Amino acid sequence: MKRFTIITAAAALLSLGAKAQTEVTAYTPGLTEDGITYFLPATSLRVVLTATKTHHTPGEFCEYAERYLRLRDVPQTAYDTWTIDDVKIVPYGVADKSKAYSIKFKQKTSAPYVSLTNDGRLLSVNAKSSVNDEQLPVASVTKVQQKTVNGADFKTEEILSAGSTAKMAELAANEIYDIRENRGLLTKGQADFMPKDGEQLKLMLANLDTQEDGLMQLFRGSASSETHVVVFDVTPTQDIDRQVVFNFSKYLGVVDADDPAGTPVYISVKDQKSLPEVVAAEANGKAKKEVADLRYATPGRALVKVFSADKEFVSQSVPMAQFGRVEHLGGELFNKKTTTHVQLSPVTGGIVKIEAERPE
């Protein structure tokens, strides 16, 4: 067997002749007895937002932080803050119901097998598809693992036996000052009990740091974080100019598009007109008869931007089926003399690979 392989790089590959052995007609709803109905895709965009939610919990002695430790602006109530970590776009394919076709194989046509996605997009003909739908990012919440200390674990017996919260706070502050004094004496080599070597010194200083962090938490409070992934789907049918994808609030996270608490984040999609225009060929003043054969898409490119009033998150050129055109695959590739293997992109409908086998 002679085998040749063509990786699609240009549509010129497929300007094959008019004597097609395979009949392709526009789809009308209903079952076909002797054919296969498939869809070409439209390219959708999944906007994936990754944000961090930080929950701030006030300390037990927060109201005494300024009095005893000179700490200003210490939170007195619990609150949340949100920050945007990343925004990206992930293209994926959906069935374009306006581009549906039925393949009817006539006599003397090689019997093919066809792979389709669950929603009917054509993946391959006479080939096992190697380009399946990718696993799309989905919404999720992940707790951020942090090394934390519990301030209550560092309360001394004297602190615990104090008669009021104010007295407990005063004693805790005194303990913090004692820890700082001991750290200073250790680093100067003036402590009553000096370590024997450098490693022991590091261990003692680390232990003092942990105690101070725990006691300071009683005044400053603590924070815990979660990573949130939120997704939004957009399927452009034409250019999009500043369409609101979501609103984002520093204190509430993602909010409704009309919520004034949030700042809008927009998407724009601009057809880059990347494909040359096609002029229909005419013979004797009449348009050339359309060839009936396998259909595929030559995607165009669109410039996709995701941005807010003060920041651009994404600026990316994306191949998209709906900004391209539908092409024809010559029928001579599907006959008794040739077995043709075709793989299509589930995202754009473009040809990924063609491989033809001919008998010697």
Short mmCIF file of C-alpha atoms in Angstrom, two decimals:
data_model
loop_
_atom_site.label_atom_id
_atom_site.label_comp_id
_atom_site.label_asym_id
_atom_site.label_seq_id
_atom_site.Cartn_x
_atom_site.Cartn_y
_atom_site.Cartn_z
CA MET A 1 0.00 0.00 0.00
CA LYS A 2 1.21 3.49 -0.79
CA ARG A 3 0.48 5.98 1.93
CA PHE A 4 0.85 9.72 1.94
CA THR A 5 0.12 12.14 4.73
CA ILE A 6 -0.95 15.75 4.46
CA ILE A 7 -1.11 18.04 7.48
CA THR A 8 -3.53 20.85 6.78
CA ALA A 9 -1.83 24.18 6.38
CA ALA A 10 -3.98 25.82 3.73
CA ALA A 11 -7.35 25.45 2.12
CA ALA A 12 -5.75 25.00 -1.30
CA LEU A 13 -5.31 21.35 -0.42
CA LEU A 14 -8.98 20.69 -0.94
CA SER A 15 -9.89 22.14 -4.32
CA LEU A 16 -10.48 18.66 -5.69
CA GLY A 17 -12.73 17.81 -8.62
CA ALA A 18 -16.39 17.88 -9.21
CA LYS A 19 -17.26 14.18 -9.65
CA ALA A 20 -18.02 13.46 -6.04
CA GLN A 21 -19.03 10.00 -4.95
CA THR A 22 -20.49 11.27 -1.64
CA GLU A 23 -23.72 13.24 -1.46
CA VAL A 24 -23.96 15.96 1.19
CA THR A 25 -27.14 17.98 1.71
CA ALA A 26 -28.21 20.62 4.16
CA TYR A 27 -29.72 19.02 7.23
CA THR A 28 -33.42 19.10 7.95
CA PRO A 29 -34.54 17.78 11.32
CA GLY A 30 -35.29 14.06 11.32
CA LEU A 31 -33.59 10.70 11.03
CA THR A 32 -31.82 9.53 7.92
CA GLU A 33 -32.01 5.86 6.99
CA ASP A 34 -28.81 5.62 5.02
CA GLY A 35 -26.73 8.59 6.07
CA ILE A 36 -25.01 10.30 8.96
CA THR A 37 -25.97 13.75 10.19
CA TYR A 38 -23.26 15.90 11.74
CA PHE A 39 -22.67 19.48 12.81
CA LEU A 40 -19.73 21.75 12.30
CA PRO A 41 -18.79 23.64 15.46
CA ALA A 42 -19.08 27.21 16.58
CA THR A 43 -16.20 28.30 18.80
CA SER A 44 -17.22 29.35 22.30
CA LEU A 45 -15.03 31.12 24.83
CA ARG A 46 -14.88 30.14 28.47
CA VAL A 47 -13.66 33.04 30.58
CA VAL A 48 -11.94 31.56 33.64
CA LEU A 49 -11.55 33.83 36.66
CA THR A 50 -9.25 32.77 39.50
CA ALA A 51 -9.65 34.88 42.63
CA THR A 52 -8.56 34.67 46.25
CA LYS A 53 -11.04 35.27 49.05
CA THR A 54 -9.42 36.15 52.37
CA HIS A 55 -11.52 36.02 55.54
CA HIS A 56 -10.26 38.30 58.31
CA THR A 57 -11.17 37.40 61.90
CA PRO A 58 -10.59 40.03 64.63
CA GLY A 59 -8.42 39.14 67.61
CA GLU A 60 -9.81 38.55 71.07
CA PHE A 61 -8.01 41.66 72.36
CA CYS A 62 -8.43 43.77 69.21
CA GLU A 63 -9.93 46.75 71.06
CA TYR A 64 -6.80 47.01 73.23
CA ALA A 65 -4.27 46.75 70.39
CA GLU A 66 -3.60 50.47 70.19
CA ARG A 67 -3.58 51.01 73.97
CA TYR A 68 -1.01 48.34 74.81
CA LEU A 69 0.90 47.71 71.56
CA ARG A 70 0.43 50.97 69.63
CA LEU A 71 -1.13 49.04 66.73
CA ARG A 72 -3.38 51.24 64.60
CA ASP A 73 -6.22 50.29 62.24
CA VAL A 74 -6.64 46.85 63.75
CA PRO A 75 -9.95 45.34 62.49
CA GLN A 76 -12.68 45.16 65.10
CA THR A 77 -15.13 43.05 63.07
CA ALA A 78 -14.85 40.13 60.66
CA TYR A 79 -14.73 40.92 56.95
CA ASP A 80 -13.70 39.46 53.59
CA THR A 81 -11.42 40.77 50.86
CA TRP A 82 -11.16 39.52 47.29
CA THR A 83 -8.35 39.83 44.76
CA ILE A 84 -8.20 38.74 41.13
CA ASP A 85 -5.27 36.38 40.61
CA ASP A 86 -5.75 35.46 36.96
CA VAL A 87 -8.15 35.70 34.04
CA LYS A 88 -7.78 33.51 30.97
CA ILE A 89 -9.87 32.36 28.04
CA VAL A 90 -10.27 28.76 26.93
CA PRO A 91 -11.80 28.18 23.46
CA TYR A 92 -14.06 25.16 23.05
CA GLY A 93 -16.50 23.87 20.48
CA VAL A 94 -20.29 23.63 20.52
CA ALA A 95 -22.53 22.29 17.79
CA ASP A 96 -23.55 25.00 15.34
CA LYS A 97 -27.13 23.99 14.48
CA SER A 98 -27.03 26.26 11.43
CA LYS A 99 -24.22 24.17 9.95
CA ALA A 100 -25.66 20.66 9.88
CA TYR A 101 -25.17 18.18 7.05
CA SER A 102 -26.16 14.63 6.19
CA ILE A 103 -23.63 12.38 4.52
CA LYS A 104 -25.18 9.85 2.15
CA PHE A 105 -22.82 7.31 0.67
CA LYS A 106 -23.66 6.06 -2.81
CA GLN A 107 -22.71 2.81 -4.45
CA LYS A 108 -19.03 2.28 -5.15
CA THR A 109 -18.19 4.58 -2.27
CA SER A 110 -15.87 3.24 0.40
CA ALA A 111 -17.86 2.44 3.53
CA PRO A 112 -16.61 4.87 6.18
CA TYR A 113 -16.87 4.98 9.90
CA VAL A 114 -17.41 8.32 11.55
CA SER A 115 -16.63 9.68 15.03
CA LEU A 116 -18.88 12.34 16.53
CA THR A 117 -18.88 14.25 19.79
CA ASN A 118 -21.83 13.84 22.13
CA ASP A 119 -23.50 16.90 20.63
CA GLY A 120 -22.96 15.72 17.07
CA ARG A 121 -19.83 17.57 15.95
CA LEU A 122 -17.78 15.66 13.39
CA LEU A 123 -14.45 14.48 14.76
CA SER A 124 -13.15 12.07 12.15
CA VAL A 125 -13.94 9.95 9.10
CA ASN A 126 -12.23 6.57 8.68
CA ALA A 127 -9.92 7.40 11.58
CA LYS A 128 -9.72 7.18 15.32
CA SER A 129 -9.75 10.77 16.47
CA SER A 130 -6.72 11.91 18.44
CA VAL A 131 -8.23 15.34 19.14
CA ASN A 132 -11.06 14.90 21.60
CA ASP A 133 -12.78 17.65 23.54
CA GLU A 134 -10.48 18.93 26.26
CA GLN A 135 -11.56 18.93 29.87
CA LEU A 136 -12.77 22.47 30.45
CA PRO A 137 -12.04 24.35 33.67
CA VAL A 138 -15.03 24.31 36.01
CA ALA A 139 -16.07 26.36 39.02
CA SER A 140 -14.34 25.30 42.24
CA VAL A 141 -13.35 26.45 45.72
CA THR A 142 -10.05 25.33 47.27
CA LYS A 143 -8.96 26.13 50.80
CA VAL A 144 -5.44 27.54 50.87
CA GLN A 145 -3.29 25.54 53.26
CA GLN A 146 -1.49 27.87 55.63
CA LYS A 147 0.73 27.32 58.61
CA THR A 148 -1.20 28.94 61.43
CA VAL A 149 -0.91 29.22 65.19
CA ASN A 150 -3.67 29.46 67.75
CA GLY A 151 -3.18 32.49 69.96
CA ALA A 152 -5.06 30.88 72.84
CA ASP A 153 -2.33 28.21 73.07
CA PHE A 154 0.15 30.86 74.23
CA LYS A 155 -1.86 32.33 77.09
CA THR A 156 0.05 31.89 80.31
CA GLU A 157 -1.57 30.84 83.56
CA GLU A 158 -1.39 34.45 84.73
CA ILE A 159 -3.24 35.66 81.63
CA LEU A 160 -5.93 33.00 81.98
CA SER A 161 -6.56 33.84 85.63
CA ALA A 162 -6.94 37.60 85.04
CA GLY A 163 -10.27 39.01 86.17
CA SER A 164 -11.14 41.00 83.04
CA THR A 165 -10.48 41.10 79.32
CA ALA A 166 -8.62 44.38 79.70
CA LYS A 167 -6.29 42.81 82.28
CA MET A 168 -5.77 39.75 80.08
CA ALA A 169 -4.83 42.02 77.19
CA GLU A 170 -2.39 43.96 79.37
CA LEU A 171 -0.68 40.76 80.57
CA ALA A 172 -0.52 39.39 77.01
CA ALA A 173 1.11 42.62 75.84
CA ASN A 174 3.64 42.40 78.69
CA GLU A 175 4.43 38.85 77.62
CA ILE A 176 5.08 40.07 74.07
CA TYR A 177 7.50 42.73 75.35
CA ASP A 178 9.31 40.10 77.47
CA ILE A 179 9.68 37.87 74.41
CA ARG A 180 11.15 40.74 72.39
CA GLU A 181 13.57 41.57 75.20
CA ASN A 182 14.72 37.95 75.44
CA ARG A 183 15.22 37.81 71.67
CA GLY A 184 17.38 40.90 71.83
CA LEU A 185 19.51 39.47 74.66
CA LEU A 186 20.01 36.23 72.75
CA THR A 187 21.13 37.95 69.58
CA LYS A 188 23.55 40.15 71.59
CA GLY A 189 24.93 37.18 73.52
CA GLN A 190 23.79 38.65 76.85
CA ALA A 191 21.12 36.12 77.88
CA ASP A 192 21.44 34.26 81.19
CA PHE A 193 21.16 30.93 79.37
CA MET A 194 23.06 31.18 76.10
CA PRO A 195 22.80 28.34 73.55
CA LYS A 196 25.74 25.98 73.06
CA ASP A 197 25.91 26.39 69.29
CA GLY A 198 24.37 28.15 66.31
CA GLU A 199 21.72 25.51 65.68
CA GLN A 200 20.43 25.74 69.23
CA LEU A 201 20.35 29.54 68.89
CA LYS A 202 18.23 29.25 65.72
CA LEU A 203 15.87 26.89 67.51
CA MET A 204 15.46 29.22 70.49
CA LEU A 205 14.86 32.26 68.27
CA ALA A 206 12.30 30.35 66.19
CA ASN A 207 10.47 29.32 69.35
CA LEU A 208 10.33 32.94 70.51
CA ASP A 209 9.02 34.02 67.08
CA THR A 210 6.23 31.43 67.28
CA GLN A 211 5.22 32.60 70.76
CA GLU A 212 5.15 36.24 69.67
CA ASP A 213 3.11 35.44 66.53
CA GLY A 214 0.58 33.54 68.62
CA LEU A 215 0.16 36.31 71.18
CA MET A 216 0.08 39.03 68.50
CA GLN A 217 -2.76 37.13 66.84
CA LEU A 218 -4.86 37.86 69.93
CA PHE A 219 -4.58 41.56 69.04
CA ARG A 220 -4.20 41.70 65.25
CA GLY A 221 -6.55 38.84 64.44
CA SER A 222 -6.08 36.10 61.85
CA ALA A 223 -6.80 35.45 58.19
CA SER A 224 -7.68 32.38 56.14
CA SER A 225 -7.86 32.14 52.36
CA GLU A 226 -9.72 30.25 49.65
CA THR A 227 -9.03 30.08 45.92
CA HIS A 228 -12.20 30.47 43.86
CA VAL A 229 -12.47 29.54 40.18
CA VAL A 230 -15.51 31.06 38.44
CA VAL A 231 -16.34 30.46 34.77
CA PHE A 232 -18.40 32.41 32.23
CA ASP A 233 -19.27 31.25 28.71
CA VAL A 234 -19.55 33.50 25.67
CA THR A 235 -20.39 32.32 22.14
CA PRO A 236 -19.86 35.23 19.73
CA THR A 237 -21.93 35.37 16.56
CA GLN A 238 -20.41 38.69 15.50
CA ASP A 239 -18.02 41.31 16.82
CA ILE A 240 -18.50 42.14 20.52
CA ASP A 241 -17.62 45.54 21.95
CA ARG A 242 -17.32 45.92 25.74
CA GLN A 243 -19.84 43.30 26.79
CA VAL A 244 -19.91 42.91 30.58
CA VAL A 245 -18.78 39.41 31.57
CA PHE A 246 -18.98 39.94 35.33
CA ASN A 247 -18.73 42.60 38.03
CA PHE A 248 -16.07 42.27 40.69
CA SER A 249 -16.06 43.77 44.18
CA LYS A 250 -13.05 43.99 46.49
CA TYR A 251 -15.26 42.97 49.41
CA LEU A 252 -17.93 40.78 47.79
CA GLY A 253 -16.14 39.05 44.91
CA VAL A 254 -18.23 38.34 41.81
CA VAL A 255 -21.55 40.20 41.92
CA ASP A 256 -24.45 40.72 39.52
CA ALA A 257 -23.71 42.72 36.38
CA ASP A 258 -26.00 45.54 37.55
CA ASP A 259 -24.67 45.64 41.13
CA PRO A 260 -23.01 49.04 41.75
CA ALA A 261 -20.80 47.46 44.41
CA GLY A 262 -18.74 45.83 41.67
CA THR A 263 -16.45 47.05 38.91
CA PRO A 264 -17.35 45.68 35.46
CA VAL A 265 -15.00 43.37 33.59
CA TYR A 266 -15.62 43.40 29.84
CA ILE A 267 -14.97 41.19 26.84
CA SER A 268 -14.39 42.41 23.30
CA VAL A 269 -14.18 40.15 20.24
CA LYS A 270 -12.99 41.60 16.93
CA ASP A 271 -12.93 39.66 13.66
CA GLN A 272 -9.41 40.10 12.27
CA LYS A 273 -10.56 39.36 8.70
CA SER A 274 -7.70 36.90 8.41
CA LEU A 275 -9.10 34.95 5.44
CA PRO A 276 -8.98 36.24 1.86
CA GLU A 277 -12.33 36.93 0.27
CA VAL A 278 -13.65 34.26 -2.07
CA VAL A 279 -15.17 35.29 -5.38
CA ALA A 280 -17.69 32.79 -6.74
CA ALA A 281 -16.54 31.38 -10.09
CA GLU A 282 -19.00 31.77 -12.96
CA ALA A 283 -19.22 29.99 -16.30
CA ASN A 284 -21.31 31.43 -19.16
CA GLY A 285 -22.78 33.95 -16.76
CA LYS A 286 -23.99 31.25 -14.38
CA ALA A 287 -22.65 30.42 -10.96
CA LYS A 288 -20.73 27.17 -10.76
CA LYS A 289 -22.80 24.32 -9.35
CA GLU A 290 -21.92 23.53 -5.76
CA VAL A 291 -20.05 20.27 -5.32
CA ALA A 292 -21.63 17.76 -2.94
CA ASP A 293 -18.93 16.45 -0.63
CA LEU A 294 -17.70 16.43 2.95
CA ARG A 295 -17.79 19.81 4.70
CA TYR A 296 -15.23 21.25 7.06
CA ALA A 297 -14.43 24.72 8.38
CA THR A 298 -11.56 27.05 7.69
CA PRO A 299 -11.55 29.15 10.87
CA GLY A 300 -10.89 32.86 10.88
CA ARG A 301 -9.10 34.61 13.70
CA ALA A 302 -10.54 37.03 16.24
CA LEU A 303 -8.78 39.31 18.68
CA VAL A 304 -10.24 38.62 22.12
CA LYS A 305 -9.69 41.02 25.01
CA VAL A 306 -10.85 40.81 28.62
CA PHE A 307 -10.36 44.02 30.59
CA SER A 308 -11.60 46.41 33.25
CA ALA A 309 -11.43 50.19 33.33
CA ASP A 310 -7.84 50.14 34.59
CA LYS A 311 -6.38 46.76 33.60
CA GLU A 312 -6.20 44.44 30.59
CA PHE A 313 -6.26 40.79 31.65
CA VAL A 314 -6.27 39.05 28.24
CA SER A 315 -5.37 40.06 24.71
CA GLN A 316 -5.22 37.01 22.48
CA SER A 317 -5.77 36.06 18.84
CA VAL A 318 -8.06 33.02 18.74
CA PRO A 319 -9.05 30.85 15.75
CA MET A 320 -12.86 30.77 15.61
CA ALA A 321 -15.12 28.80 13.29
CA GLN A 322 -17.84 31.44 13.02
CA PHE A 323 -15.40 34.01 11.64
CA GLY A 324 -14.26 31.62 8.93
CA ARG A 325 -16.10 29.73 6.21
CA VAL A 326 -17.28 26.25 5.27
CA GLU A 327 -15.16 24.41 2.70
CA HIS A 328 -15.61 21.24 0.65
CA LEU A 329 -13.52 18.09 0.73
CA GLY A 330 -13.31 16.54 -2.74
CA GLY A 331 -15.40 13.43 -3.25
CA GLU A 332 -12.60 11.62 -5.09
CA LEU A 333 -11.05 11.00 -1.69
CA PHE A 334 -13.96 8.71 -0.77
CA ASN A 335 -14.20 5.98 -3.39
CA LYS A 336 -13.19 2.38 -3.90
CA LYS A 337 -9.74 3.39 -5.11
CA THR A 338 -8.91 5.54 -2.10
CA THR A 339 -9.43 5.16 1.63
CA THR A 340 -9.11 8.58 3.21
CA HIS A 341 -8.68 9.27 6.91
CA VAL A 342 -9.75 12.72 8.09
CA GLN A 343 -9.49 14.28 11.54
CA LEU A 344 -11.23 17.55 12.41
CA SER A 345 -10.78 19.95 15.30
CA PRO A 346 -13.75 19.78 17.70
CA VAL A 347 -13.15 23.46 18.51
CA THR A 348 -12.91 25.05 15.06
CA GLY A 349 -14.03 22.34 12.64
CA GLY A 350 -10.77 22.75 10.73
CA ILE A 351 -8.89 19.77 9.34
CA VAL A 352 -6.14 18.59 11.65
CA LYS A 353 -4.90 15.74 9.48
CA ILE A 354 -5.62 13.95 6.22
CA GLU A 355 -4.16 10.58 5.34
CA ALA A 356 -5.02 8.71 2.16
CA GLU A 357 -4.29 5.09 1.26
CA ARG A 358 -4.29 3.78 -2.28
CA PRO A 359 -3.86 0.20 -3.42
CA GLU A 360 -0.66 -0.55 -5.30
#
